[in-house]
Amino acid sequence: MKHIETTRQTMPTTQAQPAHEDMLALNLSALIDGELPDNLANQTLKRIGNDAVAQAHIADFLTIGDAMRGLSTPPGDFTDRVMLALKNEPVILAPMHKASNRRPVLWLAAAAMTAITWGLWQSSPNHDVNVPLAALKPADTQSAQRNTDSLPYLAAHQDFTQAVVSAPEMHFSNASLEIRQ
Amino acid sequence: MMLRRKFLSIAGAIAGIFLAPPLTAAELLSPADAANWLQKISDASRRMAYEGVFVVQHGSAMQTLSVTNRPTGSTKDSHLSALDGNQREIRCTQSGSLLRVTEGGQVKTEKRLNNRHFPDLLPPNAAALANWYSVKLGEWARIAGLECRQVEIVPKDAYRWGYVICADKDSSLPLKAVMINEAGTPLMQYAFAEIRIGGSPKAETQTSLDTWRMPAQAATTRPIGTETISVSHLPPGFSRVAAVRRTLPNPSGGLRKPGEVEHWVFSDGLTYISLFLEPATHPISSVRGQSKQGMINMVTRQVGPMQATILGDAPWATIEAVATGLETRSDSPDLRGAAK
């Protein structure tokens, strides 16, 4: 899902058949862009639900798209991942095939999938934004650790609040502070 | 039977918290009147004798506490006790404030640096708050069987959150307080379920008072030494009200090694921000935290050789302003040592 002008052929016939995973990535990218034929879109959507590799791919594509639109702070390895994605993106100098008979249900399905993926992201601790879904498990452990680490500070601060209540659960994200020198 | 009555009255108060009518057509007070109202409410919570049970609600959590207050001159002698969950009690006297927690058969006593608790939320010099908050008089309401007037304390800028206090018609004692964010969403609420104002609250027995004796080794604070960090700017109205070296409590029983930190506190009288300074053991990236209900904001960053953790029941703008205002002192002994 690049914003660089390229043309994409979803079902190449004259080229050598791409590797299995490359084809999956191509289909996912085309799905997000609404450029996948209906039958292939349905297959791909079903696969996303059951395939961790597909989930990781779609998370990557959404991350890259969001970062390019300036919607979020990219993770540390962002540049490497973008360069890899660009390298793997086939550029075919031919008119792009447009599916002419798209049904609205495909758009709804794609939008729903995107919304679900986005929802999963949002419901996870904030610092996991931009991390592929497959990588969420270890990040949750980090979040729990940060919660534990913050408890002594919260307890000490309670001296100055009206609290007799226990420390609340915290969510963490990376912060960008503009420091005046 | 007594317990049942208490439960019913508490349930009534909880219902009152959620069913309170929205404020309408509140009357904005002049700065002088605002200062008078704030001072009246502040004085009442310290100078009145009262005892009762109140409910605290924040997010989905709720807690019930009993409170007793006996005025002693210009200060107070108060005793709070959590009625549910772990046994937690707070005793505030002229000589300080102690927290006693009973957990797993063990009793732990800690010294608190402050003695602020509901209904005593406003500072002794509450009139000064009128510089940073507007005050509006709202409608009459009824809390714990008493008539009270809603008093809105509205921040004049984005560096603090507001309160809606319901002050008893006769005594001005806050019977209910709601902390609200900039969108008017309640973040934390307190309300008396039952209260008796005036009279002589039942005195504690000598045995009971003896249990509050502080173990000598429990004194966990001392003055800070040479300061390595300074704050170049603070949000308007905030000043440093405390700076001590202390050992952090470790409520989680986690892996954190006990170590001393510097604990600075900044306040405008109503909003409190804590800054914790300790040597940075590894490079720190800025991390932002927020409580589930958005009530507490927190940030950790590195300032020179120190790790700074800033947190408070305040908007992010306030926490960020304090965090970005931190800088290493040019005359810091640490830096001089590093330059050699």
Coordinates of C-alpha atoms in Angstrom, one line a residue:
Chain A
M1 CA 0.0 0.0 0.0
K2 CA 2.4 2.7 -1.2
H3 CA 1.6 6.2 -2.2
I4 CA 4.3 6.0 -4.9
E5 CA 2.8 5.8 -8.3
T6 CA 3.1 2.2 -9.5
T7 CA 1.0 -0.2 -11.4
R8 CA 0.2 -3.5 -10.0
Q9 CA -0.8 -6.7 -11.7
T10 CA -2.6 -9.0 -9.3
M11 CA -2.7 -12.1 -11.5
P12 CA 0.5 -12.1 -13.5
T13 CA 0.5 -14.3 -16.5
T14 CA 3.6 -13.5 -18.5
Q15 CA 5.9 -13.4 -15.5
A16 CA 7.3 -16.3 -13.6
Q17 CA 4.9 -17.2 -10.8
P18 CA 6.0 -15.3 -7.6
A19 CA 6.7 -17.3 -4.5
H20 CA 3.8 -18.3 -2.4
E21 CA 4.3 -15.7 0.3
D22 CA 5.0 -13.0 -2.3
M23 CA 1.6 -13.8 -3.9
L24 CA 0.0 -13.5 -0.5
A25 CA 1.6 -10.1 0.2
L26 CA 0.5 -9.0 -3.3
N27 CA -3.1 -10.0 -2.7
L28 CA -3.2 -8.4 0.7
S29 CA -1.8 -5.2 -0.6
A30 CA -4.4 -5.3 -3.5
L31 CA -7.1 -6.1 -1.0
I32 CA -6.4 -3.0 1.1
D33 CA -6.3 -0.9 -2.1
G34 CA -9.6 -2.4 -3.2
E35 CA -8.1 -3.8 -6.3
L36 CA -8.6 -7.5 -5.8
P37 CA -11.2 -9.4 -7.8
D38 CA -14.2 -10.5 -5.7
N39 CA -13.5 -14.3 -5.6
L40 CA -9.8 -13.7 -4.7
A41 CA -10.8 -11.1 -2.1
N42 CA -13.1 -13.6 -0.4
Q43 CA -10.4 -16.2 -0.2
T44 CA -7.9 -13.7 1.1
L45 CA -10.3 -12.4 3.8
K46 CA -10.9 -16.0 5.0
R47 CA -7.2 -16.6 5.1
I48 CA -6.5 -13.4 7.2
G49 CA -8.7 -14.8 9.9
N50 CA -6.7 -18.0 10.2
D51 CA -3.2 -17.2 9.1
A52 CA -0.7 -15.4 11.4
V53 CA 1.6 -14.6 8.4
A54 CA -1.3 -12.9 6.6
Q55 CA -2.1 -11.0 9.8
A56 CA 1.5 -9.8 10.1
H57 CA 1.5 -8.7 6.5
I58 CA -1.7 -6.7 6.7
A59 CA -0.5 -5.1 9.9
D60 CA 2.7 -4.1 8.2
F61 CA 0.9 -2.6 5.2
L62 CA -1.4 -0.6 7.5
T63 CA 1.5 0.6 9.5
I64 CA 3.4 1.7 6.5
G65 CA 0.3 3.5 5.1
D66 CA -0.4 5.2 8.4
A67 CA 3.2 6.3 8.9
M68 CA 3.4 7.7 5.3
R69 CA 0.2 9.6 6.1
G70 CA 1.8 10.9 9.3
L71 CA -0.8 9.2 11.5
S72 CA 1.6 7.6 13.9
T73 CA 5.1 7.4 15.2
P74 CA 6.9 4.7 13.2
P75 CA 8.8 2.0 15.2
G76 CA 12.6 1.8 15.2
D77 CA 12.9 -0.6 12.2
F78 CA 10.4 1.3 10.1
T79 CA 12.9 2.4 7.4
D80 CA 14.2 -1.1 6.9
R81 CA 10.7 -2.4 6.6
V82 CA 9.7 0.2 4.1
M83 CA 12.8 -0.4 2.0
L84 CA 12.1 -4.1 2.0
A85 CA 8.5 -3.6 1.1
L86 CA 9.5 -1.3 -1.8
K87 CA 12.1 -3.8 -3.0
N88 CA 9.5 -6.6 -3.0
E89 CA 6.8 -4.5 -4.7
P90 CA 6.7 -5.6 -8.4
V91 CA 6.7 -2.6 -10.8
I92 CA 5.1 -3.6 -14.1
L93 CA 5.0 -1.0 -16.8
A94 CA 1.7 -2.0 -18.2
P95 CA -1.8 -0.6 -17.7
M96 CA -3.3 -1.7 -14.5
H97 CA -6.2 -4.2 -14.7
K98 CA -9.2 -2.7 -13.1
A99 CA -11.9 -5.0 -11.8
S100 CA -15.0 -3.7 -13.5
N101 CA -17.7 -5.5 -11.7
R102 CA -17.0 -5.0 -8.0
R103 CA -19.8 -5.6 -5.7
P104 CA -20.4 -3.2 -2.7
V105 CA -20.1 -6.2 -0.4
L106 CA -16.4 -6.5 -1.2
W107 CA -15.8 -3.0 -0.2
L108 CA -17.8 -3.6 3.0
A109 CA -15.8 -6.7 3.8
A110 CA -12.5 -5.0 3.2
A111 CA -13.6 -2.0 5.3
A112 CA -14.7 -4.3 8.0
M113 CA -11.4 -6.2 8.0
T114 CA -9.5 -2.9 8.2
A115 CA -11.7 -1.7 11.0
I116 CA -11.3 -5.0 12.9
T117 CA -7.5 -4.9 12.5
W118 CA -7.5 -1.2 13.5
G119 CA -9.7 -2.0 16.4
L120 CA -7.3 -4.7 17.6
W121 CA -4.5 -2.2 17.4
Q122 CA -6.3 0.4 19.3
S123 CA -7.5 -2.0 22.0
S124 CA -3.9 -3.0 22.7
P125 CA -1.6 -0.9 24.8
N126 CA -0.6 2.3 22.9
H127 CA 3.0 1.5 22.7
D128 CA 2.2 -1.5 20.5
V129 CA 0.9 0.7 17.7
N130 CA 2.9 0.0 14.6
V131 CA 3.9 -3.4 15.8
P132 CA 2.6 -6.3 13.6
L133 CA -0.2 -8.2 15.3
A134 CA 1.9 -11.3 15.5
A135 CA 4.3 -9.5 17.8
L136 CA 1.7 -8.3 20.3
K137 CA 2.4 -11.1 22.8
P138 CA 5.8 -10.0 24.0
A139 CA 4.8 -6.4 23.9
D140 CA 2.0 -7.1 26.4
T141 CA 4.6 -8.5 28.7
Q142 CA 6.5 -5.2 28.4
S143 CA 3.3 -3.3 29.2
A144 CA 2.7 -5.4 32.3
Q145 CA 6.3 -4.8 33.4
R146 CA 5.9 -1.0 32.9
N147 CA 2.7 -1.1 35.0
T148 CA 4.6 -2.9 37.7
D149 CA 7.5 -0.4 37.4
S150 CA 5.1 2.5 37.7
L151 CA 3.4 1.3 40.9
P152 CA 5.9 2.6 43.4
Y153 CA 5.7 6.1 41.8
L154 CA 1.9 6.0 41.8
A155 CA 1.9 4.9 45.5
A156 CA 4.3 7.6 46.5
H157 CA 2.2 10.2 44.6
Q158 CA -0.9 9.1 46.5
D159 CA 0.5 11.0 49.5
F160 CA -0.6 14.2 47.6
T161 CA -3.8 13.0 46.1
Q162 CA -7.1 12.5 47.9
A163 CA -6.6 8.8 47.5
V164 CA -7.0 5.9 49.7
V165 CA -7.7 4.0 46.5
S166 CA -5.4 1.7 44.8
A167 CA -3.2 2.7 41.9
P168 CA -4.9 2.6 38.6
E169 CA -3.8 0.4 35.7
M170 CA -1.7 2.4 33.3
H171 CA -1.3 2.3 29.5
F172 CA 2.1 3.3 28.0
S173 CA 3.3 4.7 24.7
N174 CA 6.4 6.3 23.4
A175 CA 6.4 10.0 24.0
S176 CA 7.7 12.8 21.9
L177 CA 8.8 15.8 23.9
E178 CA 9.9 19.0 22.4
I179 CA 12.6 20.1 24.9
R180 CA 13.4 23.8 25.0
Q181 CA 17.1 24.4 25.4
Chain B
M1 CA -29.7 -4.5 60.9
M2 CA -27.2 -1.7 61.3
L3 CA -25.2 -3.1 58.5
R4 CA -28.2 -3.4 56.3
R5 CA -29.2 0.2 57.0
K6 CA -25.6 1.3 56.2
F7 CA -25.7 -0.7 53.0
L8 CA -29.0 0.8 51.9
S9 CA -27.8 4.3 52.6
I10 CA -24.6 3.7 50.7
A11 CA -26.5 2.2 47.8
G12 CA -28.6 5.3 47.8
A13 CA -25.6 7.5 47.7
I14 CA -24.1 5.5 44.8
A15 CA -27.4 5.9 43.0
G16 CA -27.2 9.6 43.7
I17 CA -23.7 9.8 42.2
F18 CA -25.0 8.5 38.9
L19 CA -28.4 10.0 38.9
A20 CA -27.3 13.6 39.8
P21 CA -29.1 16.0 37.5
P22 CA -26.8 17.9 35.1
L23 CA -25.8 21.4 36.0
T24 CA -27.8 24.2 34.4
A25 CA -27.5 27.9 34.3
A26 CA -24.7 28.2 36.9
E27 CA -24.1 31.7 38.2
L28 CA -20.5 32.9 37.7
L29 CA -19.2 34.6 40.8
S30 CA -17.0 37.6 41.0
P31 CA -13.3 36.9 42.0
A32 CA -14.0 38.2 45.5
D33 CA -17.1 36.1 45.9
A34 CA -15.3 33.1 44.4
A35 CA -12.5 33.5 46.9
N36 CA -15.0 33.7 49.8
W37 CA -16.8 30.5 48.8
L38 CA -13.6 28.6 48.3
Q39 CA -12.3 29.7 51.7
K40 CA -15.6 28.8 53.4
I41 CA -15.5 25.3 51.9
S42 CA -11.9 24.8 52.9
D43 CA -12.4 26.0 56.5
A44 CA -15.5 23.9 57.0
S45 CA -13.7 20.6 56.2
R46 CA -11.0 21.3 58.7
R47 CA -12.8 23.2 61.5
M48 CA -16.0 21.2 61.6
A49 CA -16.4 18.1 63.7
Y50 CA -18.0 15.4 61.6
E51 CA -18.2 11.6 61.1
G52 CA -19.6 9.6 58.3
V53 CA -19.2 7.1 55.5
F54 CA -18.4 8.2 52.0
V55 CA -18.0 6.4 48.6
V56 CA -15.2 7.0 46.1
Q57 CA -15.8 6.1 42.5
H58 CA -13.2 6.3 39.7
G59 CA -13.8 4.4 36.5
S60 CA -15.3 1.1 37.3
A61 CA -13.7 1.0 40.8
M62 CA -15.5 1.9 43.9
Q63 CA -14.5 2.1 47.5
T64 CA -16.3 2.9 50.8
L65 CA -14.6 4.7 53.7
S66 CA -15.5 5.9 57.1
V67 CA -14.1 9.3 58.2
T68 CA -14.0 11.0 61.5
N69 CA -12.7 14.5 62.0
R70 CA -12.1 16.4 65.2
P71 CA -10.9 20.0 64.8
T72 CA -7.9 20.9 66.9
G73 CA -7.3 24.6 66.6
S74 CA -6.2 25.5 63.1
T75 CA -5.6 21.9 62.0
K76 CA -7.5 18.6 62.3
D77 CA -7.3 15.2 63.8
S78 CA -8.9 12.9 61.3
H79 CA -9.1 9.1 60.8
L80 CA -10.1 7.4 57.6
S81 CA -10.7 3.7 57.3
A82 CA -11.4 1.7 54.1
L83 CA -14.5 -0.5 54.7
D84 CA -13.9 -2.8 51.8
G85 CA -10.8 -4.6 50.3
N86 CA -7.6 -4.6 52.3
Q87 CA -7.6 -2.8 55.6
R88 CA -6.2 0.6 55.0
E89 CA -6.4 3.4 57.5
I90 CA -5.1 6.9 57.5
R91 CA -4.6 9.1 60.5
C92 CA -3.8 12.8 60.2
T93 CA -2.8 14.8 63.2
Q94 CA -0.9 18.0 63.8
S95 CA 2.4 16.0 63.8
G96 CA 1.8 14.4 60.4
S97 CA -0.1 11.7 58.5
L98 CA 0.3 7.9 58.8
L99 CA -1.0 5.2 56.6
R100 CA -1.5 1.7 58.1
V101 CA -2.1 -1.3 55.9
T102 CA -3.1 -4.7 57.2
E103 CA -2.4 -7.4 54.6
G104 CA -1.9 -11.1 55.1
G105 CA -1.9 -10.7 58.8
Q106 CA 0.9 -8.2 58.7
V107 CA 0.6 -4.6 59.6
K108 CA 2.6 -2.0 57.7
T109 CA 2.8 1.6 58.8
E110 CA 4.1 4.3 56.4
K111 CA 4.4 8.0 56.9
R112 CA 2.6 10.1 54.3
L113 CA 3.9 13.4 53.2
N114 CA 0.5 15.0 53.0
N115 CA -2.8 14.9 54.9
R116 CA -5.2 15.7 52.1
H117 CA -8.3 13.6 51.8
F118 CA -12.0 14.0 51.1
P119 CA -13.8 16.1 52.2
D120 CA -10.7 18.2 52.9
L121 CA -9.7 18.8 49.3
L122 CA -9.1 22.6 49.2
P123 CA -5.9 24.1 50.7
P124 CA -5.9 26.2 53.8
N125 CA -5.4 29.3 51.7
A126 CA -8.1 28.4 49.3
A127 CA -8.9 32.0 48.3
A128 CA -5.8 32.1 46.1
L129 CA -7.3 29.4 43.9
A130 CA -9.6 32.1 42.5
N131 CA -6.5 33.2 40.4
W132 CA -6.6 30.0 38.4
Y133 CA -10.2 28.8 38.7
S134 CA -13.5 30.5 38.2
V135 CA -16.3 29.6 40.5
K136 CA -19.9 29.2 39.6
L137 CA -22.9 28.6 41.9
G138 CA -25.1 25.8 40.6
E139 CA -28.3 24.2 41.7
W140 CA -29.4 22.9 45.0
A141 CA -29.1 19.2 45.5
R142 CA -29.5 16.6 48.3
I143 CA -26.7 14.3 49.4
A144 CA -26.8 12.0 52.4
G145 CA -30.1 13.5 53.4
L146 CA -28.7 17.1 53.6
E147 CA -29.3 20.0 51.3
C148 CA -26.3 21.3 49.5
R149 CA -25.3 23.9 46.9
Q150 CA -23.4 22.8 43.8
V151 CA -20.2 24.9 43.4
E152 CA -18.3 24.5 40.1
I153 CA -14.6 25.2 40.3
V154 CA -13.7 25.7 36.6
P155 CA -10.1 26.0 35.5
K156 CA -9.2 29.1 33.6
D157 CA -6.6 27.3 31.4
A158 CA -5.7 23.8 30.1
Y159 CA -3.3 23.0 32.9
R160 CA -5.8 21.8 35.5
W161 CA -9.0 19.9 35.9
G162 CA -12.1 21.2 37.5
Y163 CA -14.3 20.1 40.4
V164 CA -18.0 20.3 41.2
I165 CA -18.4 20.4 44.9
C166 CA -21.8 20.1 46.7
A167 CA -21.4 22.2 49.8
D168 CA -23.7 21.7 52.8
K169 CA -26.3 24.5 53.1
D170 CA -25.5 25.2 56.7
S171 CA -21.9 24.3 57.2
S172 CA -20.4 24.6 53.7
L173 CA -18.8 21.2 54.3
P174 CA -18.4 19.4 50.9
L175 CA -20.8 16.5 50.8
K176 CA -19.9 15.5 47.3
A177 CA -17.0 16.3 45.0
V178 CA -16.5 15.4 41.4
M179 CA -13.3 15.8 39.5
I180 CA -14.0 16.5 35.9
N181 CA -11.8 16.8 32.8
E182 CA -11.8 19.5 30.1
A183 CA -14.7 17.7 28.3
G184 CA -16.8 17.7 31.5
T185 CA -16.4 14.0 32.0
P186 CA -16.2 12.8 35.6
L187 CA -12.9 11.3 36.5
M188 CA -13.4 10.7 40.2
Q189 CA -16.3 11.2 42.5
Y190 CA -16.8 11.2 46.3
A191 CA -20.1 11.4 48.1
F192 CA -21.1 11.0 51.6
A193 CA -23.6 8.2 52.1
E194 CA -24.2 9.2 55.7
I195 CA -22.8 12.0 57.8
R196 CA -23.2 13.6 61.2
I197 CA -22.0 17.1 61.4
G198 CA -21.2 18.8 64.7
G199 CA -21.3 17.2 68.1
S200 CA -18.4 15.2 69.5
P201 CA -17.3 12.3 67.4
K202 CA -16.5 9.2 69.5
A203 CA -13.0 9.5 70.9
E204 CA -10.5 6.8 70.2
T205 CA -9.4 4.6 73.0
Q206 CA -5.8 4.9 74.3
T207 CA -5.1 1.3 73.0
S208 CA -6.3 2.4 69.6
L209 CA -4.1 5.4 69.6
D210 CA -1.1 3.4 70.7
T211 CA -1.3 1.2 67.6
W212 CA -0.5 4.3 65.6
R213 CA 2.9 4.8 67.1
M214 CA 5.3 5.1 64.3
P215 CA 8.2 2.6 64.3
A216 CA 11.5 4.6 64.5
Q217 CA 13.0 2.9 61.4
A218 CA 9.9 3.9 59.4
A219 CA 11.0 7.5 58.9
T220 CA 11.6 7.3 55.2
T221 CA 12.2 10.9 54.2
R222 CA 15.0 13.4 54.6
P223 CA 15.8 16.7 52.9
I224 CA 17.4 16.7 49.5
G225 CA 21.0 17.6 49.2
T226 CA 22.6 19.5 46.3
E227 CA 20.2 19.7 43.4
T228 CA 21.4 18.5 40.0
I229 CA 18.2 19.3 38.1
S230 CA 16.3 22.6 37.9
V231 CA 12.9 23.5 36.4
S232 CA 13.2 26.3 33.9
H233 CA 9.4 26.9 33.7
L234 CA 6.2 25.6 35.3
P235 CA 2.6 25.9 34.3
P236 CA 1.0 29.2 35.6
G237 CA 0.2 29.1 39.3
F238 CA 2.3 26.0 40.1
S239 CA 5.2 26.2 42.6
R240 CA 7.3 23.6 44.4
V241 CA 5.6 22.7 47.6
A242 CA 7.8 19.7 48.7
A243 CA 11.2 18.2 47.9
V244 CA 12.5 15.2 49.9
R245 CA 14.6 12.2 49.5
R246 CA 12.6 9.1 50.2
T247 CA 12.5 5.3 49.6
L248 CA 9.7 4.5 47.3
P249 CA 7.0 2.2 48.5
N250 CA 6.8 -1.2 46.7
P251 CA 3.2 -2.1 46.7
S252 CA 3.4 -4.7 44.0
G253 CA 6.2 -6.6 45.9
G254 CA 7.9 -6.5 42.5
L255 CA 11.5 -6.8 41.5
R256 CA 12.3 -3.1 42.0
K257 CA 15.2 -2.8 44.4
P258 CA 14.5 -0.3 47.2
G259 CA 16.5 2.8 46.4
E260 CA 16.2 6.5 47.4
V261 CA 14.7 8.9 45.0
E262 CA 14.2 12.7 45.1
H263 CA 10.5 13.4 45.3
W264 CA 9.5 16.9 44.3
V265 CA 5.9 18.1 44.3
F266 CA 4.5 21.0 42.4
S267 CA 1.0 22.4 43.1
D268 CA -1.4 25.2 42.4
G269 CA -3.2 24.3 45.7
L270 CA -5.7 21.9 44.1
T271 CA -3.7 20.0 41.4
Y272 CA -0.6 18.1 42.5
I273 CA 2.3 16.9 40.3
S274 CA 5.0 14.6 41.5
L275 CA 8.5 14.6 40.0
F276 CA 10.8 11.6 40.9
L277 CA 14.5 11.9 40.2
E278 CA 17.0 9.1 40.4
P279 CA 20.2 8.1 38.6
A280 CA 19.6 6.8 35.2
T281 CA 21.0 3.3 35.0
H282 CA 20.6 2.9 31.3
P283 CA 19.6 5.3 28.4
I284 CA 16.0 6.2 28.9
S285 CA 13.6 6.9 26.0
S286 CA 10.6 9.1 26.8
V287 CA 7.6 7.0 27.8
R288 CA 4.1 8.4 28.3
G289 CA 1.6 6.7 30.5
Q290 CA -2.1 7.3 31.2
S291 CA -4.5 5.6 33.6
K292 CA -7.4 3.7 32.1
Q293 CA -9.8 6.4 33.1
G294 CA -7.5 9.1 31.9
M295 CA -7.2 10.5 35.5
I296 CA -3.5 10.1 35.9
N297 CA -0.9 11.2 33.3
M298 CA 2.7 10.2 33.6
V299 CA 6.0 10.6 31.6
T300 CA 9.5 9.3 32.0
R301 CA 12.5 10.9 30.4
Q302 CA 16.2 11.3 30.9
V303 CA 17.6 14.6 32.0
G304 CA 21.4 14.6 32.0
P305 CA 22.5 11.7 34.3
M306 CA 19.1 11.4 35.9
Q307 CA 15.9 9.6 35.1
A308 CA 12.9 11.9 35.7
T309 CA 9.4 10.5 36.2
I310 CA 6.6 13.1 36.3
L311 CA 3.0 12.2 37.1
G312 CA -0.1 13.7 38.5
D313 CA -3.9 13.8 38.5
A314 CA -3.7 16.5 35.8
P315 CA -4.0 17.0 32.1
W316 CA -1.2 15.9 29.8
A317 CA -0.4 19.5 29.1
T318 CA 0.7 20.0 32.7
I319 CA 2.8 16.9 32.9
E320 CA 4.4 17.7 29.6
A321 CA 5.1 21.3 30.7
V322 CA 6.9 20.1 33.8
A323 CA 8.8 17.4 31.9
T324 CA 10.0 19.8 29.2
G325 CA 11.0 22.4 31.7
L326 CA 13.6 20.1 33.4
E327 CA 17.2 20.8 32.7
T328 CA 20.6 19.9 34.2
R329 CA 22.0 22.7 36.4
S330 CA 25.2 24.0 35.0
D331 CA 26.7 24.2 38.5
S332 CA 25.7 20.6 39.2
P333 CA 28.5 18.7 41.0
D334 CA 27.7 15.7 38.8
L335 CA 28.4 17.7 35.7
R336 CA 31.5 19.3 37.2
G337 CA 32.8 15.8 38.0
A338 CA 32.0 14.5 34.5
A339 CA 33.9 17.4 33.0
K340 CA 37.1 16.6 34.8

